[in-house]
């Protein structure tokens, strides 16, 4: 009798896993082929308007250091996978700059169940072109179409500030398994960078870029951290500063392309965008000769948390 009961339980588990797999495929097909450009009301207006030019973004934005990617992988929760749907769900995956890096690490582990999600279908289509084997889904972090306790890890590369609120933390908490991890990381420019460039960095960021921010969330302030500090759903496992990428360097046009890929600039109408570019170029011209190579020395700020059972 006991043997039969165990057999029955195994069958039930297999059926559940089969059902979850089917659910995953259907969700991937139907949701990622939505024709609307963004997933709706829970995405900030600047993100909706500013994350549309996927090719330009993908070419102009920094990638991530091997040190960071290795650290992310080593920080993941490695629990019992049987009754879960995904090992890793990436939120705000954009055009896949981080996805491509982490997939290199997993190339010898084809069984990793990875899902890249993103609310902008223009961005997601670039991700799909560049990483055709990755499962994808259009969705916002504030509404995750997964059952409770079904995801082992959630990762967010340079995007958590867009949904740093109780609504998304509650949703992430719901779908993570007990002990599941939420890791977020961002790239930032260290203070010495601003000093080294004769204050040009300060003028470019504070004097020009800041003018365009209004109520748009910024990753350079620590508002995102207050959201964790004021919420008991997650405990901090680690905060660590790691190497950024080496090679984010080029001429003035390269720096300008980076500038115009930033959402608050990318969303401007052509006239205002041209004005912004002129202001930015004026500071670059004051500071650098045309032949100089400008280095943007990004560093990484890694923050890992774990789901707390209430
Ligand atoms: C700076 S980009 C980072 C993209 C990508 N992770 C990378 O490393 O290049 C921020 C991303 O967050 C996404 N985003 C904005 N609001 C979001 C939300 N509510 N839920 C999920 N993603 C969101 C944007 O569409 C955009 O792709």
Short mmCIF file of C-alpha atoms and ligand atoms in Angstrom, two decimals:
data_model
loop_
_atom_site.label_atom_id
_atom_site.label_comp_id
_atom_site.label_asym_id
_atom_site.label_seq_id
_atom_site.Cartn_x
_atom_site.Cartn_y
_atom_site.Cartn_z
CA UNK A 1 0.00 0.00 0.00
CA UNK A 2 2.79 2.41 1.00
CA UNK A 3 4.59 1.55 -2.23
CA UNK A 4 1.47 2.29 -4.28
CA UNK A 5 0.97 5.62 -2.48
CA UNK A 6 4.57 6.66 -3.29
CA UNK A 7 4.01 5.62 -6.91
CA UNK A 8 0.82 7.70 -7.05
CA UNK A 9 2.62 10.74 -5.61
CA UNK A 10 5.39 10.40 -8.23
CA UNK A 11 2.78 10.26 -10.99
CA UNK A 12 1.04 13.36 -9.59
CA UNK A 13 4.33 15.23 -9.46
CA UNK A 14 5.16 14.28 -13.06
CA UNK A 15 1.72 15.43 -14.18
CA UNK A 16 2.19 18.73 -12.38
CA UNK A 17 5.64 19.28 -13.91
CA UNK A 18 4.20 18.40 -17.34
CA UNK A 19 1.36 20.86 -16.82
CA UNK A 20 3.73 23.61 -15.69
CA UNK A 21 5.93 23.01 -18.73
CA UNK A 22 2.90 23.27 -21.04
CA UNK A 23 1.78 26.42 -19.24
CA UNK A 24 5.25 27.87 -19.77
CA UNK A 25 5.22 27.16 -23.52
CA UNK A 26 1.74 28.58 -24.02
CA UNK A 27 2.59 31.66 -21.96
CA UNK A 28 5.80 32.18 -23.92
CA UNK A 29 4.05 31.89 -27.26
CA UNK A 30 0.93 33.90 -26.57
CA UNK A 31 2.30 36.65 -24.36
CA UNK A 32 5.54 37.30 -26.20
CA UNK A 33 3.73 37.69 -29.52
CA UNK A 34 1.46 40.47 -28.23
CA UNK A 35 1.32 43.30 -30.72
CA UNK A 36 1.11 46.11 -28.14
CA UNK A 37 4.45 47.80 -27.64
CA UNK A 38 4.46 47.76 -23.84
CA UNK A 39 2.72 45.58 -21.31
CA UNK A 40 0.56 48.37 -19.93
CA UNK A 41 -0.18 50.67 -17.03
CA UNK A 42 2.41 49.44 -14.57
CA UNK A 43 5.37 50.63 -16.55
CA UNK A 44 6.60 54.19 -16.01
CA UNK A 45 5.75 56.54 -18.89
CA UNK A 46 9.41 57.40 -19.52
CA UNK A 47 10.24 53.70 -19.83
CA UNK A 48 7.32 53.20 -22.22
CA UNK A 49 8.47 56.05 -24.43
CA UNK A 50 12.22 55.78 -23.96
CA UNK A 51 12.86 52.05 -24.45
CA UNK A 52 11.81 51.63 -28.06
CA UNK A 53 14.98 51.93 -30.15
CA UNK A 54 16.37 48.52 -29.35
CA UNK A 55 19.20 48.43 -31.90
CA UNK A 56 20.54 51.82 -30.85
CA UNK A 57 20.32 50.86 -27.17
CA UNK A 58 22.02 47.53 -27.72
CA UNK A 59 24.97 49.09 -29.57
CA UNK A 60 25.42 52.04 -27.22
CA UNK A 61 25.08 50.50 -23.78
CA UNK A 62 27.73 48.80 -21.67
CA UNK A 63 27.81 45.07 -21.16
CA UNK A 64 28.76 43.39 -17.86
CA UNK A 65 32.06 42.17 -16.44
CA UNK A 66 32.89 38.47 -16.14
CA UNK A 67 33.50 39.04 -12.45
CA UNK A 68 29.95 40.29 -11.97
CA UNK A 69 28.37 37.51 -14.03
CA UNK A 70 30.33 34.83 -12.14
CA UNK A 71 29.28 36.38 -8.86
CA UNK A 72 25.61 36.48 -9.86
CA UNK A 73 25.71 32.79 -10.81
CA UNK A 74 27.44 31.80 -7.58
CA UNK A 75 24.85 33.73 -5.50
CA UNK A 76 21.82 31.92 -6.92
CA UNK A 77 19.56 29.67 -4.88
CA UNK A 78 20.02 26.07 -5.96
CA UNK A 79 17.01 24.35 -4.48
CA UNK A 80 15.04 21.26 -5.36
CA UNK A 81 13.83 21.98 -8.89
CA UNK A 82 11.17 19.30 -9.30
CA UNK A 83 8.00 21.23 -8.55
CA UNK A 84 9.19 24.59 -9.84
CA UNK A 85 8.77 26.22 -13.20
CA UNK A 86 11.98 28.23 -13.66
CA UNK A 87 15.48 28.28 -12.22
CA UNK A 88 15.98 31.90 -13.24
CA UNK A 89 13.59 34.60 -14.39
CA UNK A 90 15.26 37.77 -15.62
CA UNK A 91 13.14 40.92 -15.28
CA UNK A 92 13.62 43.99 -17.48
CA UNK A 93 15.99 42.00 -19.70
CA UNK A 94 15.88 44.74 -22.36
CA UNK A 95 17.77 43.81 -25.52
CA UNK A 96 19.56 41.01 -23.69
CA UNK A 97 22.92 42.57 -22.81
CA UNK A 98 23.05 40.62 -19.53
CA UNK A 99 21.16 37.62 -20.93
CA UNK A 100 23.90 37.01 -23.48
CA UNK A 101 26.61 37.16 -20.82
CA UNK A 102 24.91 34.74 -18.43
CA UNK A 103 23.97 32.37 -21.27
CA UNK A 104 27.68 32.00 -22.07
CA UNK A 105 28.12 30.65 -18.54
CA UNK A 106 25.24 28.22 -18.99
CA UNK A 107 26.23 26.95 -22.43
CA UNK A 108 27.30 23.60 -20.99
CA UNK A 109 24.16 23.39 -18.84
CA UNK A 110 21.29 23.15 -21.35
CA UNK A 111 18.89 22.04 -18.62
CA UNK A 112 18.84 25.45 -16.91
CA UNK A 113 15.27 26.73 -17.12
CA UNK A 114 15.80 30.41 -17.94
CA UNK A 115 13.19 32.98 -18.92
CA UNK A 116 13.99 36.51 -20.08
CA UNK A 117 11.11 38.94 -19.53
CA UNK A 118 10.73 42.54 -20.65
CA UNK A 119 7.78 44.93 -21.11
CA UNK A 120 9.01 46.57 -24.35
CA UNK A 121 8.39 44.39 -27.37
CA UNK A 122 10.80 46.53 -29.44
CA UNK A 123 13.56 45.66 -26.96
CA UNK A 124 12.50 42.04 -26.62
CA UNK A 125 12.59 41.54 -30.40
CA UNK A 126 16.30 42.51 -30.40
CA UNK A 127 16.89 40.04 -27.56
CA UNK A 128 15.14 37.31 -29.55
CA UNK A 129 17.18 38.03 -32.68
CA UNK A 130 20.45 37.92 -30.78
CA UNK A 131 19.60 35.01 -28.44
CA UNK A 132 17.05 32.91 -30.38
CA UNK A 133 17.27 29.93 -28.04
CA UNK A 134 16.23 31.86 -24.91
CA UNK A 135 12.60 31.63 -23.75
CA UNK A 136 11.01 35.07 -23.54
CA UNK A 137 7.88 36.72 -22.24
CA UNK A 138 6.46 40.23 -22.37
CA UNK A 139 5.59 41.31 -18.85
CA UNK A 140 6.04 43.94 -16.20
CA UNK A 141 7.60 43.18 -12.82
CA UNK A 142 4.41 44.38 -11.19
CA UNK A 143 2.36 41.54 -12.67
CA UNK A 144 4.14 38.22 -13.03
CA UNK A 145 2.16 35.46 -14.73
CA UNK A 146 3.60 32.60 -12.66
CA UNK A 147 2.10 30.54 -9.86
CA UNK A 148 3.16 30.95 -6.23
CA UNK A 149 6.48 29.37 -5.22
CA UNK A 150 7.37 28.51 -8.80
CA UNK A 151 10.62 30.39 -9.47
CA UNK A 152 13.98 29.77 -7.81
CA UNK A 153 15.69 33.06 -8.66
CA UNK A 154 14.83 36.46 -10.04
CA UNK A 155 17.56 38.66 -11.47
CA UNK A 156 17.44 42.31 -12.50
CA UNK A 157 20.26 43.94 -14.48
CA UNK A 158 20.15 47.75 -14.38
CA UNK A 159 16.38 47.85 -14.13
CA UNK A 160 15.21 47.44 -10.55
CA UNK A 161 14.89 51.23 -10.03
CA UNK A 162 12.06 51.18 -12.60
CA UNK A 163 9.89 49.01 -10.39
CA UNK A 164 11.33 49.63 -6.92
CA UNK A 165 7.98 49.57 -5.14
CA UNK A 166 5.97 47.43 -2.77
CA UNK A 167 3.74 46.19 -5.61
CA UNK A 168 6.57 44.48 -7.49
CA UNK A 169 8.33 43.23 -4.34
CA UNK A 170 5.09 41.58 -3.23
CA UNK A 171 4.72 39.99 -6.64
CA UNK A 172 8.34 38.78 -6.72
CA UNK A 173 7.94 37.42 -3.18
CA UNK A 174 4.80 35.53 -4.23
CA UNK A 175 6.41 33.70 -7.16
CA UNK A 176 9.75 32.87 -5.51
CA UNK A 177 10.19 29.57 -3.70
CA UNK A 178 11.02 29.71 0.03
CA UNK A 179 14.69 30.72 0.22
CA UNK A 180 14.52 31.93 -3.41
CA UNK A 181 16.79 34.81 -4.31
CA UNK A 182 16.24 38.23 -5.83
CA UNK A 183 19.51 39.69 -7.14
CA UNK A 184 19.79 43.15 -8.61
CA UNK A 185 22.81 44.97 -9.93
CA UNK A 186 23.54 48.25 -11.63
CA UNK A 187 26.49 49.94 -13.24
CA UNK A 188 27.63 53.26 -11.82
CA UNK A 189 30.39 55.80 -12.31
CA UNK A 190 32.73 56.17 -9.33
CA UNK A 191 33.27 59.68 -7.90
CA UNK A 192 36.92 59.82 -9.01
CA UNK A 193 35.76 59.62 -12.63
CA UNK A 194 34.03 62.97 -12.27
CA UNK A 195 37.12 64.60 -10.72
CA UNK A 196 39.50 63.16 -13.29
CA UNK A 197 37.68 64.73 -16.21
CA UNK A 198 38.08 68.35 -15.00
CA UNK A 199 34.53 68.28 -13.72
CA UNK A 200 33.23 67.51 -17.21
CA UNK A 201 31.52 64.40 -15.81
CA UNK A 202 29.68 66.56 -13.27
CA UNK A 203 28.66 69.00 -16.00
CA UNK A 204 27.48 66.22 -18.32
CA UNK A 205 25.47 64.40 -15.70
CA UNK A 206 24.34 67.14 -13.32
CA UNK A 207 24.37 70.02 -15.80
CA UNK A 208 22.70 68.32 -18.77
CA UNK A 209 21.25 64.88 -18.11
CA UNK A 210 19.52 65.83 -14.85
CA UNK A 211 17.53 68.55 -16.66
CA UNK A 212 15.53 65.84 -18.41
CA UNK A 213 14.61 63.65 -15.45
CA UNK A 214 11.44 65.18 -13.88
CA UNK A 215 9.80 62.31 -11.88
CA UNK A 216 11.64 59.54 -13.74
CA UNK A 217 13.28 56.99 -11.38
CA UNK A 218 17.09 57.14 -11.38
CA UNK A 219 19.46 54.35 -10.62
CA UNK A 220 22.08 56.73 -9.20
CA UNK A 221 20.06 57.54 -6.10
CA UNK A 222 19.33 54.96 -3.43
CA UNK A 223 15.53 55.13 -3.44
CA UNK A 224 15.46 51.47 -4.50
CA UNK A 225 17.33 50.57 -1.29
CA UNK A 226 14.71 52.30 0.91
CA UNK A 227 12.11 50.02 -0.64
CA UNK A 228 13.97 46.97 0.69
CA UNK A 229 14.70 48.65 4.03
CA UNK A 230 11.01 49.41 4.55
CA UNK A 231 9.75 45.98 3.67
CA UNK A 232 10.04 42.73 5.59
CA UNK A 233 9.56 40.42 2.58
CA UNK A 234 13.29 40.06 1.85
CA UNK A 235 16.49 39.91 3.86
CA UNK A 236 19.76 41.23 2.49
CA UNK A 237 22.28 38.46 1.84
CA UNK A 238 25.05 40.63 0.40
CA UNK A 239 25.91 43.99 -1.08
CA UNK A 240 29.18 44.10 -2.95
CA UNK A 241 30.97 46.40 -5.37
CA UNK A 242 32.63 44.58 -8.25
CA UNK A 243 34.59 45.39 -11.36
CA UNK A 244 32.68 46.99 -14.17
CA UNK A 245 33.41 46.44 -17.81
CA UNK A 246 36.65 47.31 -19.43
CA UNK A 247 36.30 48.71 -22.90
CA UNK A 248 33.48 51.23 -22.59
CA UNK A 249 35.57 53.78 -24.47
CA UNK A 250 35.50 55.68 -27.70
CA UNK A 251 35.38 59.11 -29.32
CA UNK A 252 32.88 61.90 -28.67
CA UNK A 253 30.28 60.36 -31.00
CA UNK A 254 30.50 57.15 -29.02
CA UNK A 255 29.78 59.08 -25.79
CA UNK A 256 26.94 60.95 -27.51
CA UNK A 257 25.39 57.69 -28.68
CA UNK A 258 25.46 56.46 -25.11
CA UNK A 259 23.76 59.71 -24.03
CA UNK A 260 20.96 59.39 -26.61
CA UNK A 261 20.27 55.78 -25.56
CA UNK A 262 19.32 56.94 -22.04
CA UNK A 263 15.52 56.74 -21.75
CA UNK A 264 14.96 60.39 -20.72
CA UNK A 265 16.80 61.53 -23.86
CA UNK A 266 15.60 58.76 -26.20
CA UNK A 267 11.96 59.69 -25.52
CA UNK A 268 12.34 63.38 -26.56
CA UNK A 269 10.82 64.70 -29.78
CA UNK A 270 13.44 65.39 -32.51
CA UNK A 271 13.75 69.14 -31.75
CA UNK A 272 14.26 68.70 -28.00
CA UNK A 273 16.58 65.77 -28.57
CA UNK A 274 18.76 67.87 -30.87
CA UNK A 275 18.87 70.64 -28.22
CA UNK A 276 19.94 68.10 -25.58
CA UNK A 277 22.62 66.69 -27.89
CA UNK A 278 23.97 70.22 -28.57
CA UNK A 279 24.26 70.94 -24.83
CA UNK A 280 26.00 67.64 -24.23
CA UNK A 281 28.35 68.10 -27.19
CA UNK A 282 29.28 71.62 -26.01
CA UNK A 283 30.60 70.19 -22.71
CA UNK A 284 32.47 67.43 -24.55
CA UNK A 285 34.04 69.99 -26.94
CA UNK A 286 35.12 72.19 -24.00
CA UNK A 287 36.90 69.25 -22.40
CA UNK A 288 38.25 66.92 -25.08
CA UNK A 289 40.04 67.22 -28.39
CA UNK A 290 38.52 65.33 -31.33
CA UNK A 291 41.17 62.61 -31.38
CA UNK A 292 41.02 61.63 -27.71
CA UNK A 293 39.60 58.30 -26.54
CA UNK A 294 37.17 58.80 -23.67
CA UNK A 295 36.91 56.02 -21.12
CA UNK A 296 33.68 55.50 -19.18
CA UNK A 297 34.87 53.37 -16.24
CA UNK A 298 31.65 51.78 -15.00
CA UNK A 299 31.74 49.73 -11.81
CA UNK A 300 29.11 47.22 -10.66
CA UNK A 301 26.95 47.44 -7.54
CA UNK A 302 25.53 44.02 -6.67
CA UNK A 303 22.72 43.49 -4.16
CA UNK A 304 21.38 40.05 -3.29
CA UNK A 305 18.33 39.31 -1.14
CA UNK A 306 16.44 36.22 -0.06
CA UNK A 307 12.73 35.66 0.32
CA UNK A 308 11.64 35.72 3.95
CA UNK A 309 8.75 33.46 4.87
CA UNK A 310 6.15 35.57 6.62
C1 LIG B 1 18.27 50.38 -18.40
S1 LIG B 1 17.29 49.14 -19.15
C2 LIG B 1 18.18 47.65 -18.74
C3 LIG B 1 17.95 46.58 -19.76
C4 LIG B 1 18.84 45.35 -19.63
N1 LIG B 1 18.59 44.63 -18.40
C5 LIG B 1 20.30 45.70 -19.73
O1 LIG B 1 21.07 45.29 -18.88
O2 LIG B 1 20.69 46.39 -20.69
C6 LIG B 1 15.89 49.06 -18.08
C7 LIG B 1 14.86 48.03 -18.55
O3 LIG B 1 13.84 47.95 -17.56
C8 LIG B 1 12.62 47.73 -18.23
N2 LIG B 1 11.49 48.10 -17.35
C9 LIG B 1 10.99 49.33 -17.11
N3 LIG B 1 9.91 49.22 -16.30
C10 LIG B 1 9.73 47.91 -16.04
C11 LIG B 1 8.78 47.17 -15.29
N4 LIG B 1 7.78 47.77 -14.63
N5 LIG B 1 8.90 45.83 -15.24
C12 LIG B 1 9.91 45.19 -15.89
N6 LIG B 1 10.84 45.85 -16.62
C13 LIG B 1 10.75 47.19 -16.69
C14 LIG B 1 12.74 48.62 -19.47
O4 LIG B 1 11.78 48.30 -20.47
C15 LIG B 1 14.19 48.40 -19.85
O5 LIG B 1 14.35 47.36 -20.78
#
